[in-house]
Coordinates of C-alpha atoms and ligand atoms in Angstrom, one line a residue:
M132 CA -34.1 -17.2 24.9
I133 CA -32.4 -15.5 22.0
G134 CA -34.0 -12.8 19.9
E135 CA -35.8 -13.8 16.7
E136 CA -33.5 -11.4 14.9
R137 CA -30.3 -13.3 15.8
K138 CA -31.8 -16.6 15.0
Y139 CA -33.1 -15.8 11.6
Q140 CA -30.8 -12.9 10.6
A141 CA -33.5 -11.8 8.3
F142 CA -32.0 -8.9 6.3
Y143 CA -34.1 -8.8 3.2
T144 CA -32.6 -7.9 -0.2
K145 CA -34.5 -4.6 -0.7
S146 CA -32.3 -3.4 -3.5
T147 CA -33.5 -3.6 -7.0
P148 CA -30.0 -3.3 -8.6
I149 CA -28.7 -6.2 -6.4
V150 CA -31.7 -8.4 -7.1
D151 CA -31.5 -7.6 -10.9
Y152 CA -27.8 -8.3 -11.0
M153 CA -28.1 -11.6 -9.2
V154 CA -31.1 -12.8 -11.3
S155 CA -29.3 -11.8 -14.5
K156 CA -26.2 -13.9 -13.5
L157 CA -28.4 -17.0 -13.4
S158 CA -28.8 -16.9 -17.2
M159 CA -32.3 -18.4 -16.8
E160 CA -33.9 -20.8 -19.2
A161 CA -37.6 -21.7 -19.4
S162 CA -37.1 -25.3 -18.2
D163 CA -35.0 -24.4 -15.1
K164 CA -35.7 -25.9 -11.7
I165 CA -34.8 -23.2 -9.3
F166 CA -34.1 -23.2 -5.5
E167 CA -34.4 -20.3 -3.0
P168 CA -33.0 -21.8 0.2
C169 CA -34.0 -18.9 2.6
G170 CA -37.1 -17.4 1.1
G171 CA -37.7 -14.4 3.5
D172 CA -40.5 -12.4 1.9
G173 CA -39.8 -13.7 -1.5
V174 CA -37.9 -10.8 -3.3
F175 CA -35.9 -13.2 -5.5
V176 CA -38.9 -15.4 -6.3
E177 CA -40.9 -12.3 -7.4
A178 CA -38.0 -11.2 -9.6
I179 CA -37.6 -14.6 -11.2
L180 CA -41.3 -14.9 -11.8
C181 CA -41.2 -11.5 -13.5
E182 CA -38.8 -13.0 -16.0
N183 CA -40.4 -16.4 -16.4
Q184 CA -43.9 -16.7 -14.8
F185 CA -43.8 -20.5 -15.2
A186 CA -40.4 -21.0 -13.6
Y187 CA -40.4 -24.0 -11.3
I188 CA -39.3 -22.8 -7.9
D189 CA -38.7 -24.6 -4.6
I190 CA -38.5 -22.3 -1.6
C191 CA -37.4 -23.2 1.9
E192 CA -37.8 -21.0 4.9
L193 CA -37.4 -21.6 8.6
N194 CA -39.4 -18.8 10.1
T195 CA -43.2 -19.6 10.3
K196 CA -44.2 -15.9 9.9
S197 CA -42.1 -15.6 6.7
V198 CA -43.6 -18.8 5.5
E199 CA -47.1 -17.3 5.9
V200 CA -46.1 -14.3 3.9
L201 CA -44.7 -16.5 1.2
R202 CA -47.8 -18.6 1.1
E203 CA -50.0 -15.5 0.8
K204 CA -48.0 -14.4 -2.2
F205 CA -47.3 -17.6 -4.0
S206 CA -49.6 -20.4 -2.9
T207 CA -51.9 -20.0 -5.9
L208 CA -49.0 -20.7 -8.2
P209 CA -48.7 -24.5 -9.0
N210 CA -45.1 -24.0 -10.1
V211 CA -44.0 -22.5 -6.7
N212 CA -43.5 -25.0 -3.9
I213 CA -43.0 -23.6 -0.3
R214 CA -41.7 -25.6 2.6
E215 CA -41.2 -24.6 6.2
C216 CA -37.9 -26.3 7.0
D217 CA -34.3 -25.8 8.0
T218 CA -32.3 -25.7 4.8
L219 CA -29.1 -26.9 6.5
L220 CA -30.6 -29.9 8.2
D221 CA -33.6 -30.9 6.0
N222 CA -33.5 -34.7 5.1
E223 CA -35.0 -34.3 1.7
L224 CA -32.3 -31.8 0.7
S225 CA -29.6 -34.1 2.2
F226 CA -31.0 -36.9 0.1
N227 CA -31.0 -34.8 -3.1
S228 CA -27.5 -33.6 -2.6
C229 CA -26.2 -37.1 -2.1
F230 CA -27.3 -37.9 -5.6
G231 CA -25.5 -35.1 -7.3
G232 CA -28.0 -32.3 -6.9
I233 CA -31.3 -31.5 -8.6
Y234 CA -31.3 -27.8 -9.2
D235 CA -30.4 -25.8 -12.3
K236 CA -30.2 -22.5 -10.5
I237 CA -30.0 -21.4 -6.9
I238 CA -30.2 -17.8 -5.7
A239 CA -29.8 -16.7 -2.1
N240 CA -29.1 -14.1 0.5
P241 CA -28.5 -16.5 3.4
P242 CA -28.3 -15.4 7.0
Y243 CA -24.9 -14.2 8.1
G244 CA -23.7 -15.3 11.5
A245 CA -27.1 -16.6 12.5
W246 CA -27.2 -17.8 16.0
Q247 CA -27.4 -21.6 16.2
D248 CA -28.3 -23.2 19.5
Y249 CA -25.6 -25.6 20.9
E250 CA -27.5 -28.7 20.0
K251 CA -27.9 -27.6 16.4
R252 CA -24.3 -26.5 16.3
S253 CA -23.1 -29.9 17.2
V254 CA -25.4 -31.5 14.5
L255 CA -24.0 -29.1 12.0
K256 CA -20.5 -29.9 13.0
K257 CA -21.2 -33.5 12.3
M258 CA -22.9 -32.8 8.9
Y259 CA -20.2 -30.3 7.7
P260 CA -17.1 -31.4 9.7
E261 CA -14.6 -29.4 7.7
L262 CA -16.5 -26.1 7.6
Y263 CA -16.7 -23.3 10.1
S264 CA -20.0 -24.1 11.6
K265 CA -20.4 -20.9 13.6
E266 CA -20.8 -18.8 10.4
S267 CA -24.1 -19.8 8.8
Y268 CA -23.5 -18.3 5.3
G269 CA -20.6 -20.7 4.6
L270 CA -22.8 -23.7 5.4
F271 CA -25.6 -22.4 3.1
L272 CA -23.1 -21.9 0.3
F273 CA -21.7 -25.4 0.7
R274 CA -25.1 -27.0 1.0
C275 CA -26.3 -25.3 -2.1
I276 CA -23.3 -26.2 -4.2
E277 CA -24.1 -29.8 -3.3
L278 CA -27.7 -29.2 -4.4
L279 CA -26.8 -27.9 -7.9
K280 CA -26.8 -30.2 -10.9
E281 CA -23.7 -30.5 -13.0
D282 CA -23.4 -27.1 -14.8
G283 CA -26.1 -25.6 -12.5
I284 CA -25.5 -22.0 -11.6
L285 CA -25.7 -20.3 -8.2
S286 CA -25.6 -16.7 -7.2
F287 CA -25.1 -15.8 -3.5
I288 CA -24.8 -12.4 -1.7
I289 CA -22.6 -12.9 1.3
P290 CA -19.9 -11.1 3.4
D291 CA -16.4 -11.2 1.7
T292 CA -14.8 -12.9 4.8
F293 CA -14.8 -16.3 3.1
L294 CA -12.2 -15.0 0.7
N295 CA -9.4 -14.7 3.3
L296 CA -10.3 -16.0 6.7
H297 CA -8.5 -19.1 7.9
M298 CA -11.6 -20.8 9.1
H299 CA -13.1 -20.7 5.6
K300 CA -10.2 -22.5 4.0
A301 CA -12.2 -25.7 3.5
L302 CA -15.0 -23.7 1.9
R303 CA -12.5 -22.1 -0.5
N304 CA -11.0 -25.5 -1.3
H305 CA -14.5 -26.7 -2.2
I306 CA -15.4 -23.7 -4.4
L307 CA -12.1 -23.8 -6.2
T308 CA -12.1 -27.5 -6.9
K309 CA -15.8 -28.4 -7.4
T310 CA -17.1 -25.3 -9.2
Q311 CA -16.2 -22.8 -11.9
I312 CA -16.5 -19.3 -10.6
V313 CA -18.4 -17.2 -13.1
E314 CA -17.9 -13.8 -11.5
L315 CA -17.1 -12.3 -8.1
V316 CA -18.1 -8.7 -7.3
L317 CA -17.0 -6.9 -4.1
F318 CA -18.7 -3.8 -2.7
P319 CA -19.3 -1.9 0.5
S320 CA -21.9 -3.4 2.8
S321 CA -23.6 0.1 2.8
F322 CA -24.9 -0.7 -0.7
F323 CA -27.3 -3.1 1.1
P324 CA -30.2 -1.1 2.5
G325 CA -30.6 -1.1 6.2
V326 CA -27.4 -3.1 6.9
N327 CA -23.9 -2.1 7.7
F328 CA -21.6 -4.9 8.6
G329 CA -18.8 -2.8 10.1
Y330 CA -16.5 -5.8 10.0
A331 CA -16.7 -6.7 6.3
N332 CA -17.7 -5.9 2.8
L333 CA -20.2 -7.8 0.8
S334 CA -19.7 -10.0 -2.2
I335 CA -21.8 -11.6 -4.8
I336 CA -20.4 -14.9 -6.0
T337 CA -21.8 -16.6 -9.1
L338 CA -20.5 -20.1 -9.8
K339 CA -21.2 -23.1 -11.9
K340 CA -21.0 -26.7 -10.5
K341 CA -18.4 -28.8 -12.3
N342 CA -17.4 -32.3 -11.3
D343 CA -14.1 -32.1 -13.2
Y344 CA -11.2 -30.9 -11.1
K345 CA -9.1 -30.0 -14.1
K346 CA -11.8 -27.8 -15.7
C347 CA -12.4 -26.1 -12.3
I348 CA -8.7 -25.4 -11.7
E349 CA -8.1 -24.1 -15.2
N350 CA -11.2 -21.8 -15.1
S351 CA -10.5 -18.1 -15.4
F352 CA -12.9 -15.6 -13.8
P353 CA -13.1 -11.9 -13.0
I354 CA -13.1 -10.3 -9.6
I355 CA -14.6 -6.8 -9.8
N356 CA -14.4 -4.0 -7.2
G357 CA -14.1 -0.2 -7.2
F358 CA -17.9 0.3 -7.2
T359 CA -19.0 3.7 -6.1
N360 CA -22.7 3.1 -6.3
V361 CA -25.0 0.1 -6.4
E362 CA -26.3 0.8 -9.9
Q363 CA -22.9 0.1 -11.4
L364 CA -23.6 -3.6 -10.7
N365 CA -25.7 -3.6 -13.8
D366 CA -23.1 -1.8 -15.9
I367 CA -20.0 -3.8 -15.3
N368 CA -18.2 -2.5 -18.4
Q369 CA -17.7 0.9 -16.9
N370 CA -14.1 1.9 -17.0
T371 CA -14.1 3.2 -13.4
L372 CA -14.4 -0.3 -12.1
K373 CA -11.4 -2.5 -11.3
I374 CA -11.4 -5.9 -12.9
Y375 CA -8.9 -8.5 -12.0
Q376 CA -8.7 -11.8 -13.9
F377 CA -7.5 -14.9 -12.1
T378 CA -7.4 -18.6 -12.8
Q379 CA -8.6 -20.8 -10.0
E380 CA -5.2 -22.5 -10.0
I381 CA -3.5 -19.2 -9.0
I382 CA -5.9 -18.8 -6.1
F383 CA -5.6 -22.4 -5.1
K384 CA -1.8 -22.1 -4.9
N385 CA -2.0 -19.1 -2.7
P386 CA -1.3 -19.7 1.0
D387 CA -4.5 -21.3 2.5
H388 CA -6.1 -20.8 -1.0
A389 CA -6.8 -17.2 0.0
F390 CA -8.2 -14.8 -2.6
L391 CA -5.4 -12.2 -2.6
I392 CA -6.4 -9.2 -4.6
A393 CA -4.0 -6.3 -5.1
E394 CA -3.5 -3.7 -7.8
N395 CA 0.2 -4.0 -7.5
S396 CA 1.4 -7.4 -8.7
N397 CA 4.6 -7.0 -6.6
V398 CA 2.4 -7.2 -3.5
L399 CA 1.1 -10.6 -4.6
K400 CA 4.5 -11.8 -5.6
L401 CA 5.9 -10.9 -2.2
I402 CA 3.1 -12.6 -0.3
T403 CA 3.2 -15.8 -2.3
Q404 CA 6.9 -16.1 -3.0
S405 CA 8.8 -14.4 -0.2
K406 CA 11.6 -16.4 1.3
F407 CA 10.9 -15.3 4.9
R408 CA 7.7 -14.3 6.7
I409 CA 7.3 -12.7 10.1
G410 CA 6.5 -16.2 11.5
D411 CA 9.9 -17.4 10.5
I412 CA 11.9 -14.7 12.3
A413 CA 9.6 -13.9 15.3
D414 CA 7.2 -15.6 17.7
C415 CA 3.7 -14.1 17.4
V416 CA 1.5 -14.8 20.4
T417 CA -1.7 -13.5 22.1
G418 CA -1.5 -12.2 25.6
F419 CA -3.1 -12.4 29.0
Y420 CA -6.7 -12.0 30.2
S421 CA -7.6 -11.8 33.9
G422 CA -11.1 -13.3 33.4
N423 CA -12.5 -10.3 35.2
D424 CA -10.9 -7.0 34.3
K425 CA -13.3 -4.9 36.3
R426 CA -12.0 -6.6 39.4
F427 CA -8.3 -6.9 38.7
L428 CA -7.4 -4.1 36.3
Q429 CA -6.9 -0.5 37.3
V430 CA -6.4 2.7 35.4
I431 CA -4.1 5.7 35.9
R432 CA -6.8 8.4 35.2
G433 CA -10.5 8.3 35.3
D434 CA -10.9 10.3 32.1
L435 CA -8.9 7.8 30.0
K436 CA -10.8 6.4 27.0
N437 CA -12.8 3.4 28.2
G438 CA -11.4 3.9 31.7
K439 CA -14.3 5.2 33.6
N440 CA -15.5 1.9 34.9
Y441 CA -12.2 1.0 36.5
C442 CA -10.7 1.8 39.9
L443 CA -7.9 4.3 40.0
V444 CA -4.5 2.7 40.7
Q445 CA -2.8 4.0 43.8
T446 CA 0.8 4.9 43.0
E447 CA 2.1 3.3 46.2
T448 CA 0.7 -0.1 45.0
I449 CA 2.6 0.0 41.7
S450 CA 5.6 -2.3 41.6
K451 CA 8.9 -0.6 40.6
D452 CA 11.1 -3.6 40.4
Y453 CA 8.9 -6.4 39.1
N454 CA 11.4 -7.1 36.3
N455 CA 14.0 -8.1 38.8
N456 CA 11.7 -10.6 40.4
A457 CA 12.8 -14.1 39.2
D458 CA 9.5 -15.6 40.4
I459 CA 7.3 -13.0 38.7
L460 CA 5.1 -15.6 37.0
N461 CA 3.9 -16.6 40.4
G462 CA 2.9 -13.1 41.5
I463 CA 4.3 -10.5 43.9
E464 CA 4.2 -10.9 47.7
S465 CA 4.4 -7.2 48.7
E466 CA 2.0 -4.3 48.8
Q467 CA 3.4 -3.0 45.5
H468 CA 1.8 -5.6 43.4
F469 CA 0.3 -3.7 40.5
I470 CA 2.2 -3.9 37.2
P471 CA 1.8 -2.1 33.9
I472 CA 0.0 -4.0 31.1
V473 CA 0.1 -3.2 27.4
K474 CA -3.5 -3.1 26.0
G475 CA -5.1 -2.5 22.6
G476 CA -5.5 1.0 21.2
N477 CA -3.6 2.5 18.3
F478 CA -0.4 4.0 19.5
K479 CA 2.7 4.1 17.3
Y480 CA 6.1 3.1 18.7
L481 CA 5.5 3.8 22.4
K482 CA 2.4 3.4 24.5
P483 CA 1.8 5.5 27.6
E484 CA 1.6 3.5 30.9
N485 CA -2.1 3.8 31.6
W486 CA -3.3 0.4 32.8
F487 CA -2.1 -1.7 35.7
M488 CA -2.9 -5.3 36.6
N489 CA -3.2 -6.7 40.1
W490 CA -0.3 -9.2 40.2
S491 CA -0.5 -10.3 43.8
K492 CA 0.2 -14.0 44.5
E493 CA -3.5 -14.6 45.1
A494 CA -4.6 -12.8 41.9
V495 CA -2.1 -14.7 39.7
Q496 CA -3.2 -18.0 41.3
H497 CA -6.8 -17.0 40.3
Y498 CA -5.8 -16.2 36.7
K499 CA -4.1 -19.6 36.4
T500 CA -7.2 -21.5 37.6
D501 CA -10.2 -19.4 36.7
K502 CA -12.3 -20.7 33.8
K503 CA -12.5 -17.3 32.1
G504 CA -8.9 -16.3 32.8
R505 CA -6.3 -16.7 30.0
F506 CA -2.9 -17.2 31.5
Q507 CA -1.6 -17.9 28.0
N508 CA 1.9 -17.8 26.6
P509 CA 3.4 -16.8 29.9
K510 CA 7.0 -17.4 28.8
Y511 CA 6.6 -14.2 26.7
Y512 CA 5.4 -12.0 29.6
F513 CA 7.9 -9.4 30.8
R514 CA 10.0 -9.7 27.7
S515 CA 11.1 -7.2 25.2
G516 CA 9.1 -7.2 22.0
I517 CA 6.5 -5.4 19.9
G518 CA 2.7 -5.2 20.4
V519 CA 0.3 -5.0 17.5
P520 CA -3.4 -4.4 18.5
M521 CA -5.6 -7.1 17.2
I522 CA -8.0 -4.5 15.8
S523 CA -6.6 -1.5 13.9
S524 CA -8.6 1.7 13.3
S525 CA -7.3 2.5 9.9
S526 CA -3.7 1.4 9.5
I527 CA -1.8 -1.3 11.5
T528 CA 0.2 0.2 14.4
A529 CA 2.9 -1.2 16.7
S530 CA 4.5 -0.2 19.9
L531 CA 7.2 -1.5 22.1
I532 CA 6.4 -4.0 24.8
E533 CA 9.1 -3.0 27.2
N534 CA 9.4 -6.1 29.5
K535 CA 5.7 -5.7 30.4
L536 CA 2.7 -7.8 30.5
F537 CA 0.4 -7.6 27.4
D538 CA -3.2 -8.5 27.2
Q539 CA -5.2 -10.6 24.7
S540 CA -6.2 -7.6 22.5
I541 CA -2.5 -7.5 21.5
V542 CA -0.4 -9.8 19.4
G543 CA 3.0 -9.9 21.0
I544 CA 5.8 -10.2 18.4
F545 CA 9.1 -11.4 19.8
P546 CA 11.9 -11.4 17.3
K547 CA 14.2 -14.5 17.6
D548 CA 17.1 -12.1 17.1
E549 CA 16.4 -9.3 19.5
S550 CA 18.5 -6.8 17.5
L551 CA 15.7 -6.8 14.9
T552 CA 13.2 -5.3 17.4
Y553 CA 13.5 -1.7 16.2
Y554 CA 13.6 -2.6 12.6
L555 CA 10.4 -4.6 13.0
L556 CA 8.9 -1.8 15.0
A557 CA 9.5 0.6 12.1
F558 CA 8.2 -1.9 9.6
F559 CA 4.9 -2.6 11.5
N560 CA 4.2 1.2 11.5
S561 CA 4.9 1.6 7.8
P562 CA 2.4 1.9 5.0
T563 CA 4.4 -0.9 3.3
C564 CA 3.4 -3.3 6.0
N565 CA -0.1 -2.1 6.0
K566 CA -0.4 -2.8 2.3
L567 CA 0.8 -6.3 2.8
I568 CA -1.4 -7.2 5.8
R569 CA -4.5 -5.7 4.2
T570 CA -4.0 -7.8 1.1
I571 CA -3.5 -10.9 3.3
N572 CA -6.6 -10.0 5.3
P573 CA -8.7 -7.0 4.1
S574 CA -10.7 -6.7 7.4
A575 CA -9.3 -4.5 10.1
N576 CA -8.3 -7.5 12.2
N577 CA -4.7 -8.6 12.7
P578 CA -4.7 -11.9 14.5
A579 CA -1.4 -13.7 15.1
N580 CA -2.0 -16.1 12.2
Y581 CA -2.2 -13.3 9.6
I582 CA 0.8 -11.4 11.1
K583 CA 2.9 -14.5 10.8
K584 CA 2.2 -14.5 7.0
I585 CA 3.5 -11.0 6.3
P586 CA 6.6 -11.3 4.1
V587 CA 9.7 -9.8 5.5
I588 CA 13.0 -8.7 4.0
I589 CA 16.0 -8.0 6.1
P590 CA 18.1 -5.3 4.4
E591 CA 21.9 -4.9 4.4
K592 CA 23.5 -3.8 7.6
P593 CA 23.9 -0.1 6.8
I594 CA 20.2 0.2 6.0
L595 CA 19.2 -1.7 9.0
E596 CA 21.3 0.6 11.1
L597 CA 20.0 3.7 9.5
I598 CA 16.4 2.6 10.4
N599 CA 17.4 1.6 13.9
V600 CA 18.9 5.1 14.5
K601 CA 15.9 6.9 13.2
I602 CA 13.4 4.8 15.1
K603 CA 15.3 5.1 18.4
R604 CA 15.2 8.8 17.9
I605 CA 11.5 8.7 17.4
V606 CA 11.0 6.5 20.5
D607 CA 13.3 8.7 22.6
A608 CA 11.4 11.9 21.5
L609 CA 8.1 10.2 22.3
R610 CA 9.4 9.3 25.8
M611 CA 10.6 12.8 26.5
T612 CA 8.1 15.0 24.8
G613 CA 5.1 12.8 23.7
S614 CA 5.7 13.7 20.0
Y615 CA 8.2 13.0 17.3
D616 CA 9.5 14.4 14.0
E617 CA 7.1 13.1 11.3
N618 CA 9.7 13.9 8.6
E619 CA 12.0 11.4 10.1
E620 CA 9.1 8.8 10.0
R621 CA 8.4 9.6 6.4
Q622 CA 12.1 9.0 5.6
V623 CA 11.9 5.6 7.2
W624 CA 8.8 4.8 5.1
E625 CA 10.6 5.7 2.0
V626 CA 13.4 3.3 2.9
F627 CA 10.8 0.6 3.2
E628 CA 9.4 1.4 -0.2
G629 CA 12.9 1.0 -1.6
I630 CA 13.4 -2.4 0.2
Y631 CA 10.0 -3.9 -0.7
K632 CA 9.5 -2.1 -4.0
I633 CA 5.7 -1.8 -3.5
Ligands
LIG2163 C1 -31.0 -12.6 5.0 S1 -32.7 -13.2 4.9 C2 -33.0 -13.2 3.2 C3 -34.4 -13.3 2.8 C4 -34.6 -13.2 1.3 N1 -34.0 -14.3 0.5 C5 -34.1 -11.9 0.8 O1 -33.0 -11.8 0.1 O2 -34.7 -10.8 1.1 C6 -32.5 -14.8 5.4 C7 -33.8 -15.6 5.5 O3 -33.4 -16.9 5.8 C8 -34.3 -17.5 6.8 N2 -33.5 -18.5 7.5 C9 -32.6 -18.4 8.5 N3 -32.1 -19.6 8.8 C10 -32.6 -20.5 8.0 C11 -32.5 -21.9 7.8 N4 -31.7 -22.6 8.6 N5 -33.2 -22.5 6.9 C12 -34.1 -21.8 6.1 N6 -34.3 -20.5 6.2 C13 -33.6 -19.8 7.1 C14 -34.6 -16.3 7.7 O4 -35.8 -16.5 8.4 C15 -34.7 -15.2 6.7 O5 -36.0 -15.0 6.2

């Protein structure tokens, strides 16, 4: 059984400024037919009725208890119609969207990442084949766009991940070509009482349905961020806010139709027009997973961060010459069959050898056949490259993978021309690279697909050599002493600023 909480994801919109802003964006008229697709306890309905007590409102809600609350509040009103149903699957709604939609206005705070059981997930996949069916809010948004009449307006509060993530590409395509965006505001999830989505910020998107591709693509709209408090939502003209104006065509032409937002126009230019990207000059791949790290992974010291649940590795079981073993991908025959593995964790340039994987023949055979194991991209194991942790704390970091195994929390970057290894190591640890990747994907995640898109400029030989010398010095110092000269690092960063001009 799953908890009620995960099924319904019922975080109610208990913020007057957010509700007021969203209701105001609907530009309501007396004759409007309005839809609230996930009613909850009816905050939006109450706000709408405050403005127009005769507004005709349809509410859908899946949770019986919430439906009871809604009935208690609104069942005496003939203009409010409450139905207990699943907005995503309901036949009546499907029928209405087939015929071009019936609502003038829709307002919602849909569930984010609501857990769908497997049966429902497969139905949803059939109904919305192009969409990312695991993330409920995207399905609600798509469904509601279909339910709007021509020129109908919708206002949704949702995480901002649909703006950049690969899996929401089809949703972006739909928004950009079937609607005119009226306004998009972005703000921290902490503005939303009781909720803090560590992984993303929140957005409110207001859009108008338009069945005219040309009018959609030509539409110009503002993206607004820089909010320091939630009240500013109702005072958008403040000069402390950042307002970026885009046409939908510009966004549509971006790689994967991503909403790229940066103050510095050179950043956008580089991302959209660069001749080369990391994916052109290096292979970017995810690493290995044993399927059961508690059993196969060992740690050098018990007091290591996250290390306390693992066995201590015995030095006499660590292999010294695994790199000379031509058959290493089939495991090691001897007692010394533990090998170092590069794991996540933010270290720059060089990672200490803290983790060791059982690489005996039997263990490797297990990894290759176990359902949970991921013996993926093995041709990159034990090669020289660069590892970037999939999740970065603040800035992206990178360290050398010195002919070691690397695990699935790392993206291994293997330059096609190995002489570029130190240059790329320097680049991935620079604020310049951070600016680029955070524009491509503002969340703290760096999966391989985003890393591949980072624009790359290879400078003239003397500059390349200068960077190589400095980074080798940093790596050597780290190897010898555990620290390095930060002035030297800053100089490298300045060189990158000069190369990229951002
Ligand atoms: C995030 S809450 C928002 C409630 C309310 N609109 C608000 O802003 O306070 C989402 C609501 O959607 C309901 N819900 C979840 N999945 C649903 C579905 N498939 N169809 C209809 N309602 C759903 C939940 O029970 C919950 O009340």
